[in-house]
mmCIF file of C-alpha atoms in Angstrom:
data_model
loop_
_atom_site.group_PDB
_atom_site.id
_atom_site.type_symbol
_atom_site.label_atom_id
_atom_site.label_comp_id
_atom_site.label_asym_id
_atom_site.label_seq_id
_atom_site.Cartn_x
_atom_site.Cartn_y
_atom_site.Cartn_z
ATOM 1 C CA UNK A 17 -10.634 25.108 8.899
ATOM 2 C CA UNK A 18 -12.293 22.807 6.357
ATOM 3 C CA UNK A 19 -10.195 19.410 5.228
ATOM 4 C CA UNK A 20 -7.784 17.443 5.533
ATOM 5 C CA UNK A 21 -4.276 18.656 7.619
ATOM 6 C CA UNK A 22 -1.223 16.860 8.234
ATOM 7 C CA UNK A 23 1.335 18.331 10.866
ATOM 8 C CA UNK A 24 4.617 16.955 10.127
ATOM 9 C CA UNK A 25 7.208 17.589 13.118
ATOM 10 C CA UNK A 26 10.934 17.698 12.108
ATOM 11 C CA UNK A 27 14.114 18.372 13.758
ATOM 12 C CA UNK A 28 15.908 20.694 11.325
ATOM 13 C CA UNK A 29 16.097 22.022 7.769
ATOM 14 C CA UNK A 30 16.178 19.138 5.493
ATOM 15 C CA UNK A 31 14.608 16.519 7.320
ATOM 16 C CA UNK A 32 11.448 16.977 5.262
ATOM 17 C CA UNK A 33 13.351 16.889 2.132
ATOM 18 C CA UNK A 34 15.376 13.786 2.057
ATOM 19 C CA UNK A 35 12.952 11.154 4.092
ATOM 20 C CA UNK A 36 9.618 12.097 3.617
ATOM 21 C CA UNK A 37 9.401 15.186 0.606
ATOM 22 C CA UNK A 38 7.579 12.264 -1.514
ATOM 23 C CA UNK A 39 4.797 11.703 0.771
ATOM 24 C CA UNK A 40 4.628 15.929 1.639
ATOM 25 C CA UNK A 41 4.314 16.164 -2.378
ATOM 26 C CA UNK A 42 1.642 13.900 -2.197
ATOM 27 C CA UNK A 43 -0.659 14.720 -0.074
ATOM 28 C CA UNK A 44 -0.199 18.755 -1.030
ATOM 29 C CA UNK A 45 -1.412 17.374 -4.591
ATOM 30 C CA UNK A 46 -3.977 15.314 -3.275
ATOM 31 C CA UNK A 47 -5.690 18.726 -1.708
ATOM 32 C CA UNK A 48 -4.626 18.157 1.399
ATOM 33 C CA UNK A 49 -3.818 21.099 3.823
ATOM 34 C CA UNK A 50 0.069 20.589 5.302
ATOM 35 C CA UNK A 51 1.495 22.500 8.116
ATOM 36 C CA UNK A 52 5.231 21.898 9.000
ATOM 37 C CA UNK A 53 7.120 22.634 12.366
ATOM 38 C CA UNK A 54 10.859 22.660 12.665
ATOM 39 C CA UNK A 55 12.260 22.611 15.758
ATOM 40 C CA UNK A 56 15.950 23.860 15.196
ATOM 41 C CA UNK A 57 17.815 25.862 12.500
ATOM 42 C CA UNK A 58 20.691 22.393 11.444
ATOM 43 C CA UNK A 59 23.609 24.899 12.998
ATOM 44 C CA UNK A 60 25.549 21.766 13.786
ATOM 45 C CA UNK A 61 24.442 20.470 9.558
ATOM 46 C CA UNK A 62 27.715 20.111 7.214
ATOM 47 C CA UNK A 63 28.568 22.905 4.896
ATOM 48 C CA UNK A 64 28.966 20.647 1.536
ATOM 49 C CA UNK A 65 28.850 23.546 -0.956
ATOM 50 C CA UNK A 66 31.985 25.926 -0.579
ATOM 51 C CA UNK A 67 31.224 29.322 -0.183
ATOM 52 C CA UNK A 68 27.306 28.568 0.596
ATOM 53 C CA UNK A 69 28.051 29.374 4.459
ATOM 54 C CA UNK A 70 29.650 29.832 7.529
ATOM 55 C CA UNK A 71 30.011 27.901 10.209
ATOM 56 C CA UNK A 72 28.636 31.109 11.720
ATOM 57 C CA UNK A 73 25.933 32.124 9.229
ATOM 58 C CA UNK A 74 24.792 28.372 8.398
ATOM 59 C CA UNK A 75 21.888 28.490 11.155
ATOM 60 C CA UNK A 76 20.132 31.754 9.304
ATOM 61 C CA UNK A 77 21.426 30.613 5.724
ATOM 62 C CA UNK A 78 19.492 26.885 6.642
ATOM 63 C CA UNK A 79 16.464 29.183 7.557
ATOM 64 C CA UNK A 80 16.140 30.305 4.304
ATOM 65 C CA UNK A 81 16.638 27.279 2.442
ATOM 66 C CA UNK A 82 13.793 25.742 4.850
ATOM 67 C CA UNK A 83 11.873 28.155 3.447
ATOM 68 C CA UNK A 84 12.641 27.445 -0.476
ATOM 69 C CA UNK A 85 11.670 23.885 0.223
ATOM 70 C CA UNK A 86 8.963 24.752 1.770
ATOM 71 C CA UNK A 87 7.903 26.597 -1.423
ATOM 72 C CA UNK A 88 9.263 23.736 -3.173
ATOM 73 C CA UNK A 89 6.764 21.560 -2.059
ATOM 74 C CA UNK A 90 3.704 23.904 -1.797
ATOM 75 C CA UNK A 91 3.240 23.603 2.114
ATOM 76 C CA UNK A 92 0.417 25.909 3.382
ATOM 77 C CA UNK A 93 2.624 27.017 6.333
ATOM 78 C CA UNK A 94 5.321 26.307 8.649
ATOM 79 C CA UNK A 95 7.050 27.279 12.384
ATOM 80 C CA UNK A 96 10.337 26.947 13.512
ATOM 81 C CA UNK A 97 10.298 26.702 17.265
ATOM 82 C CA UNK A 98 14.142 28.486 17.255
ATOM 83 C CA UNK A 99 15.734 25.499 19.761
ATOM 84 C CA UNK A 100 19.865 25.279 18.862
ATOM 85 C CA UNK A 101 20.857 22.108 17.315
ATOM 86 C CA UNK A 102 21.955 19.851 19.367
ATOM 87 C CA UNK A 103 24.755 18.013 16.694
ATOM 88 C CA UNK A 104 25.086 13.832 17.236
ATOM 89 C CA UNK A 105 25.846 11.806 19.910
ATOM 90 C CA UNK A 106 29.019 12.976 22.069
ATOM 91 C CA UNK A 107 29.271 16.092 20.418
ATOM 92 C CA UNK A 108 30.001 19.755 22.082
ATOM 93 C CA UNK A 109 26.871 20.702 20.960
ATOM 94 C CA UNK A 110 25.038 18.517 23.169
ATOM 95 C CA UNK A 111 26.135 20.789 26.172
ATOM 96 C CA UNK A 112 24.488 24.257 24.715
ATOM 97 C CA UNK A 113 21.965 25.568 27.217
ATOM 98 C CA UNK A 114 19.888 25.995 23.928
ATOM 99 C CA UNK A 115 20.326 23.000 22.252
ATOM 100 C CA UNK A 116 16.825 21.104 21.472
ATOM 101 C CA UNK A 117 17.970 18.163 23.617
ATOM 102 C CA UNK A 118 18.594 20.042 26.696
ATOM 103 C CA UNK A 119 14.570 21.770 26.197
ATOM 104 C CA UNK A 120 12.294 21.242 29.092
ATOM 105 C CA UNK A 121 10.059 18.185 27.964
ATOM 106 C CA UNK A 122 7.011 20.356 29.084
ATOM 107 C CA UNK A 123 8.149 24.042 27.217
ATOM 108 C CA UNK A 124 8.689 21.409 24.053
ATOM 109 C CA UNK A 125 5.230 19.706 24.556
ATOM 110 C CA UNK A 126 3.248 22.792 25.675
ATOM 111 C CA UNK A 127 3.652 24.309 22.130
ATOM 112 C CA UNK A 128 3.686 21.048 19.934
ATOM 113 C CA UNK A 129 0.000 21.156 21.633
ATOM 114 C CA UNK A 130 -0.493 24.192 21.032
ATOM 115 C CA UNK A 131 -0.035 23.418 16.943
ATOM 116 C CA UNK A 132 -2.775 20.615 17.185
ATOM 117 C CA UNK A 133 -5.059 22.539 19.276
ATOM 118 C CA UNK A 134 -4.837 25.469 16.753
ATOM 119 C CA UNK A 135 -4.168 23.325 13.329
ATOM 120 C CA UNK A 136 -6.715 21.005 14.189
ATOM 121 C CA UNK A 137 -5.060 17.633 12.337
ATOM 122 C CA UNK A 138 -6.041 14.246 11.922
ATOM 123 C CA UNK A 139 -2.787 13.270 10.901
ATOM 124 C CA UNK A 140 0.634 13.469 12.388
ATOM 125 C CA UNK A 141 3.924 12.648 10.848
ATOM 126 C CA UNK A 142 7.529 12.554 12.542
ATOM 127 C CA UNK A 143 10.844 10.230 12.484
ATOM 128 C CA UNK A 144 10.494 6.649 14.199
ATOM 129 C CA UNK A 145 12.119 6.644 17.976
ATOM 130 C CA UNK A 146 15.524 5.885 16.705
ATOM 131 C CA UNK A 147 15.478 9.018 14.788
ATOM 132 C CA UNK A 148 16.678 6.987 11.147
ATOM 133 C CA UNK A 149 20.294 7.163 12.051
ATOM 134 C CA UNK A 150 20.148 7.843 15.915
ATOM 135 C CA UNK A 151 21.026 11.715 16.175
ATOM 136 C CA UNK A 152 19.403 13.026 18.930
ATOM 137 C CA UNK A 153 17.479 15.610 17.858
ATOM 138 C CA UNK A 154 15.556 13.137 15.698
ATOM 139 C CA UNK A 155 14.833 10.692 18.175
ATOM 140 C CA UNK A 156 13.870 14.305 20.592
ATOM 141 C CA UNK A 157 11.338 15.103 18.422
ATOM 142 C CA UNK A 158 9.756 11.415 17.507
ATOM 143 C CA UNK A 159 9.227 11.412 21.435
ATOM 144 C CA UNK A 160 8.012 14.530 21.256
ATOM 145 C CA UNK A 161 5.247 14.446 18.733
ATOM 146 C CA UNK A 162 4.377 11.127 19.807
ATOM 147 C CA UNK A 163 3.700 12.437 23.346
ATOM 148 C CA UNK A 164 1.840 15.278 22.221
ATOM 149 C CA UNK A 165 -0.784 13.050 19.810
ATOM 150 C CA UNK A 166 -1.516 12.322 22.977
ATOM 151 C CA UNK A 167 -2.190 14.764 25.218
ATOM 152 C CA UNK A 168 -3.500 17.201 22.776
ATOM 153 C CA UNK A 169 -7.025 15.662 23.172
ATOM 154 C CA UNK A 170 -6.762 15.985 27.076
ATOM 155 C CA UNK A 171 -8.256 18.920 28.446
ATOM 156 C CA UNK A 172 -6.096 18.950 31.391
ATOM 157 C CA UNK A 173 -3.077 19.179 29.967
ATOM 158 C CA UNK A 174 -1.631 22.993 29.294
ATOM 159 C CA UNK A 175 -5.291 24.698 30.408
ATOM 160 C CA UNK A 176 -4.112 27.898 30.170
ATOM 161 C CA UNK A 177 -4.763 26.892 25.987
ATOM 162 C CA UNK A 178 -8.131 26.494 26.955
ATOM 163 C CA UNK A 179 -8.332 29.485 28.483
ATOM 164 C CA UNK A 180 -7.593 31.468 25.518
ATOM 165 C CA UNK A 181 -10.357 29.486 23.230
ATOM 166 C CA UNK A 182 -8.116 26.833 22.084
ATOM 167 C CA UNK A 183 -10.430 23.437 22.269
ATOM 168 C CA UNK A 184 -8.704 19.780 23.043
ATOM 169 C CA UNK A 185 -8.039 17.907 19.647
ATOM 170 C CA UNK A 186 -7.648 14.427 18.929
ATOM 171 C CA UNK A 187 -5.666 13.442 15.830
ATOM 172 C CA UNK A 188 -6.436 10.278 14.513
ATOM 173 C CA UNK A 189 -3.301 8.674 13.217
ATOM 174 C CA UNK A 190 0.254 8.870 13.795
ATOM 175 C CA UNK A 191 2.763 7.867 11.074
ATOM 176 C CA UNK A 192 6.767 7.353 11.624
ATOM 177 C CA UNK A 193 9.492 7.411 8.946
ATOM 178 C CA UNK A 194 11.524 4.859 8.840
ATOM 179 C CA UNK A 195 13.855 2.943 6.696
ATOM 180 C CA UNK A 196 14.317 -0.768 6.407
ATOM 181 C CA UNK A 197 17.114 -2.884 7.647
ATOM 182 C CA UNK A 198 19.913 -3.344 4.287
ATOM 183 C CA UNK A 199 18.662 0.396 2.825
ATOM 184 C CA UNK A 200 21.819 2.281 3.232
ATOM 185 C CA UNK A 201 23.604 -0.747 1.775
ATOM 186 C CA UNK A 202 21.128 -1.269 -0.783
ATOM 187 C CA UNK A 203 21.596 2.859 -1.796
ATOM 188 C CA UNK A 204 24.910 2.973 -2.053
ATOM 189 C CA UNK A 205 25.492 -0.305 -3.643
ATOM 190 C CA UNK A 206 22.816 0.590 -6.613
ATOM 191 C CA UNK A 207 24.676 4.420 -6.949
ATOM 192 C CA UNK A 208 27.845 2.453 -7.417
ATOM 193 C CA UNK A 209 27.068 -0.335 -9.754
ATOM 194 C CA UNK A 210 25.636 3.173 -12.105
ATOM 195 C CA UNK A 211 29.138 4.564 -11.935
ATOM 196 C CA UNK A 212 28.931 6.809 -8.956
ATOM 197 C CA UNK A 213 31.720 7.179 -6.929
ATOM 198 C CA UNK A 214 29.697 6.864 -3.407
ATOM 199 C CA UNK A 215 30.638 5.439 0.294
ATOM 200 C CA UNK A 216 29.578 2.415 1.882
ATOM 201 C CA UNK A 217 27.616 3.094 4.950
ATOM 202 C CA UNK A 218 30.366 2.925 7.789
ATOM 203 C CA UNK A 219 29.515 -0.068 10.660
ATOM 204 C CA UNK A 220 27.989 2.797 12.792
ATOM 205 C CA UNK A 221 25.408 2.818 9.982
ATOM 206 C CA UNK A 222 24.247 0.235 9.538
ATOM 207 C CA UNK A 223 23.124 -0.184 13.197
ATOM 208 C CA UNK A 224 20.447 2.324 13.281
ATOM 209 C CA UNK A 225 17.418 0.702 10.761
ATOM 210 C CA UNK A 226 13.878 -1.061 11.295
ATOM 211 C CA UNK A 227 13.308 -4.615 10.730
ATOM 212 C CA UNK A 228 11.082 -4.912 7.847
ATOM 213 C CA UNK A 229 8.594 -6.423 9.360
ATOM 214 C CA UNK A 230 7.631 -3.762 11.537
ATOM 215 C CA UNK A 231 7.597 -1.532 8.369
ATOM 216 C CA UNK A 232 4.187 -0.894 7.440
ATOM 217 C CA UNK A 233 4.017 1.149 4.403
ATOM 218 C CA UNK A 234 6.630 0.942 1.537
ATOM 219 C CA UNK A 235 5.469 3.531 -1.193
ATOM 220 C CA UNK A 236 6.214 3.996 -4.688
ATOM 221 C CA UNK A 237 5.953 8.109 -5.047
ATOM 222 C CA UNK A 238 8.124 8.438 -7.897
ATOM 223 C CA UNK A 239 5.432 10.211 -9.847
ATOM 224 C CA UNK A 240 6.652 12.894 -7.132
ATOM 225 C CA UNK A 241 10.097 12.570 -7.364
ATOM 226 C CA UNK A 242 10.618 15.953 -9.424
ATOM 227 C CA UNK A 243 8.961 17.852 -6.329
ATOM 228 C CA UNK A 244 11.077 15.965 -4.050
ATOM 229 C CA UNK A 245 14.215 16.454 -5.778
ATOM 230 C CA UNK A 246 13.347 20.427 -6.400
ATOM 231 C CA UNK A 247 12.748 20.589 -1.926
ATOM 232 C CA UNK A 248 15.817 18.954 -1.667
ATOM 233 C CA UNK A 249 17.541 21.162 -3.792
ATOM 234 C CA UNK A 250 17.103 24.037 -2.338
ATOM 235 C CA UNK A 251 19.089 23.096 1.198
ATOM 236 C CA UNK A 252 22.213 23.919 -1.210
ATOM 237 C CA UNK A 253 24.349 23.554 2.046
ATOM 238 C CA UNK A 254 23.757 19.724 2.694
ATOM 239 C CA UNK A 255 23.787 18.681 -1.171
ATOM 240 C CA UNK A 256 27.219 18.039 -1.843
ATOM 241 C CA UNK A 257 27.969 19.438 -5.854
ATOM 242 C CA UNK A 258 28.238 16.535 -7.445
ATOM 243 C CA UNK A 259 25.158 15.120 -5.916
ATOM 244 C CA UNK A 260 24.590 12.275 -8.625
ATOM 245 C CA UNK A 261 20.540 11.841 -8.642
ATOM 246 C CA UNK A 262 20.603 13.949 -12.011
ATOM 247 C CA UNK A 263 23.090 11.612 -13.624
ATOM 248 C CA UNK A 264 21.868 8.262 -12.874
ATOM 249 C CA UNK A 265 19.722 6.136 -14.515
ATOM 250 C CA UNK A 266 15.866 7.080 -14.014
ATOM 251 C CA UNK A 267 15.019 3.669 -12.280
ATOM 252 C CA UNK A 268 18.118 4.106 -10.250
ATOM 253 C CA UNK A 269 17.107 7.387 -8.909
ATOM 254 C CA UNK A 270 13.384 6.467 -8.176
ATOM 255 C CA UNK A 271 14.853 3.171 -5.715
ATOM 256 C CA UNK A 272 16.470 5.729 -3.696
ATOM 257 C CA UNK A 273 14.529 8.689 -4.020
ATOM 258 C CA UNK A 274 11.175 8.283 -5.121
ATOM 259 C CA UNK A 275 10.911 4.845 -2.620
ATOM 260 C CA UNK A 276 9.683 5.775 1.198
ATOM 261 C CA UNK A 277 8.599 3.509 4.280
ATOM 262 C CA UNK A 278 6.089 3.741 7.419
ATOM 263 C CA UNK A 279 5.361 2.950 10.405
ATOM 264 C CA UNK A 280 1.799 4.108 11.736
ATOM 265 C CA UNK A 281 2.569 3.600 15.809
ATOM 266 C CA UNK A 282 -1.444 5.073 16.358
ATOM 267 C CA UNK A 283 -3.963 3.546 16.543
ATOM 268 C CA UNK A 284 -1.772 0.096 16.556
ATOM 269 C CA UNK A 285 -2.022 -2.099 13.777
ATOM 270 C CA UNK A 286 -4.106 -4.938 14.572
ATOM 271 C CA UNK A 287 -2.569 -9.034 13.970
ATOM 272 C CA UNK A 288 -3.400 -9.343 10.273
ATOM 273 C CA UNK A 289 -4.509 -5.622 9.750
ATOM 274 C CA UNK A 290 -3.415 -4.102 5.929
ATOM 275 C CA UNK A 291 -2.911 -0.120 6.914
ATOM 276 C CA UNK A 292 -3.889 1.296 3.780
ATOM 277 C CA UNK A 293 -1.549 3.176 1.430
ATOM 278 C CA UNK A 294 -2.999 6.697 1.787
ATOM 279 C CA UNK A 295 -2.744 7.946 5.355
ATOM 280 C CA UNK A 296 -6.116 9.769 5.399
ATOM 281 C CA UNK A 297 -8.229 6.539 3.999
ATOM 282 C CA UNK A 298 -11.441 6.592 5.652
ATOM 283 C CA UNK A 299 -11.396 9.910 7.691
ATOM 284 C CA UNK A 300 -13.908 12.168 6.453
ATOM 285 C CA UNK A 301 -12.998 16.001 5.656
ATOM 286 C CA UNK A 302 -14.425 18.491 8.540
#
């Protein structure tokens, strides 16, 4: 398995689309080998298209748009590890036997290993703890993959891997998405001053951001903004008709879209430390 890999770990169908398709379109140009994992179908996701689903058919109708985008954004493969969505906060669907939240941590962790051990990365993507705007899935999953970049490399942990030829790993870097403190207001505020009827963020969110000083990486990857917009495209259910990225001026449309921000958690960042742009500076292929 010659290269370079990056395992990104996501929650559902979209979420590596809107926050981090610009740095997935990146690396997949740059040669790089990327392997996704899902860990839920978005059943609890909004239906913003009329007609696109049910409330009962969104689950398997979000399983096929997962796997447009991930044609979209030339992927070499992906898994979706089938766990219910749990919904936000205080929902109903927090209380489903099979929601992701309600997983054993182990079950969860045994096969998140089990993707290291057998893709062999040195790089590791996921959301930041508070899972961008706090659902729990999000936040699930950043704990998660976090914990598993770390036991991956431990031959202790899940032996019976070992057992079937599967060799301890040890990734090299972890990344986080995030997104800077005054972004939401920042988005909608630049959509509306180019004519586009959009919301201000509610209170509620505008809690859930990073100070930008704990923001490593802010990237320009606008000259993969077509590839981003195509992956998000294709999850037809959460882009609401009128979706205005087409229709707004170029420069608008590359602040929100072609604009994405880092946090690399492992190995810490040394006092004074610059973490260079590309995630895989340094690491030689193997």
């Amino acid at each position: 398995m010659p290269g370079l890999r990056l395992l990104a770990c996501f929650a559902h169908p979209d979420d590596e689309a809107f926050p981090v398709g610009g740095v997935l379109a990146y690396h997949v140009a740059a040669g790089r080998r990327v392997r996704l994992v899902t860990t839920t179908l978005g059943e609890e996701g909004d239906i913003r298209q009329e007609g696109a689903a049910t409330k009962e058919t969104l689950g398997e109708v979000r399983r096929t748009e997962l796997g447009c985008a991930v044609r979209a954004l030339r992927l070499e493969s992906n898994a979706l590890l089938e766990y219910r969505d749990s919904g936000m906060a205080g929902w109903e669907a927090n209380k489903n036997p099979r929601a992701y939240i309600n997983a054993p941590d182990d079950e969860v962790l045994e096969r998140l290993v089990r993707e290291i051990r057998e893709f062999r990365p040195q790089v590791l993507l996921t959301f930041e703890p508070g899972g961008l705007y706090g659902h729990p899935d999000h936040i699930a999953i950043s704990k998660h993959t976090t914990q598993a970049f770390k036991l991956a490399s431990d031959p202790a942990a899940f032996p019976a891997q070992l057992a079937e030829g599967l060799k301890p790993h040890t990734p090299q870097r972890l990344f986080y998405s995030a997104r800077p403190k005054g972004f939401r207001l920042e988005w909608a505020n630049r959509l509306r001053a180019a004519g586009i009827d959009f919301p201000l963020p509610g209170p509620e969110q505008l809690v859930h951001s990073t100070p930008p000083e704990e923001i490593h990486l802010e990237l320009d990857l606008s000259a993969h903004m077509e590839t981003k917009m195509a992956c998000i495209l294709c999850h037809r259910t959460q882009v609401a008709p009128d979706w205005p990225y087409h229709r707004v001026p170029r420069a608008v449309a590359e602040w929100v879209l072609g604009r994405e921000y880092y946090i690399r958690p492992l190995p810490e960042v040394a006092p004074g430390e610059t973490v260079p742009e590309d995630f895989f500076d340094g690491i030689t292929p193997d």
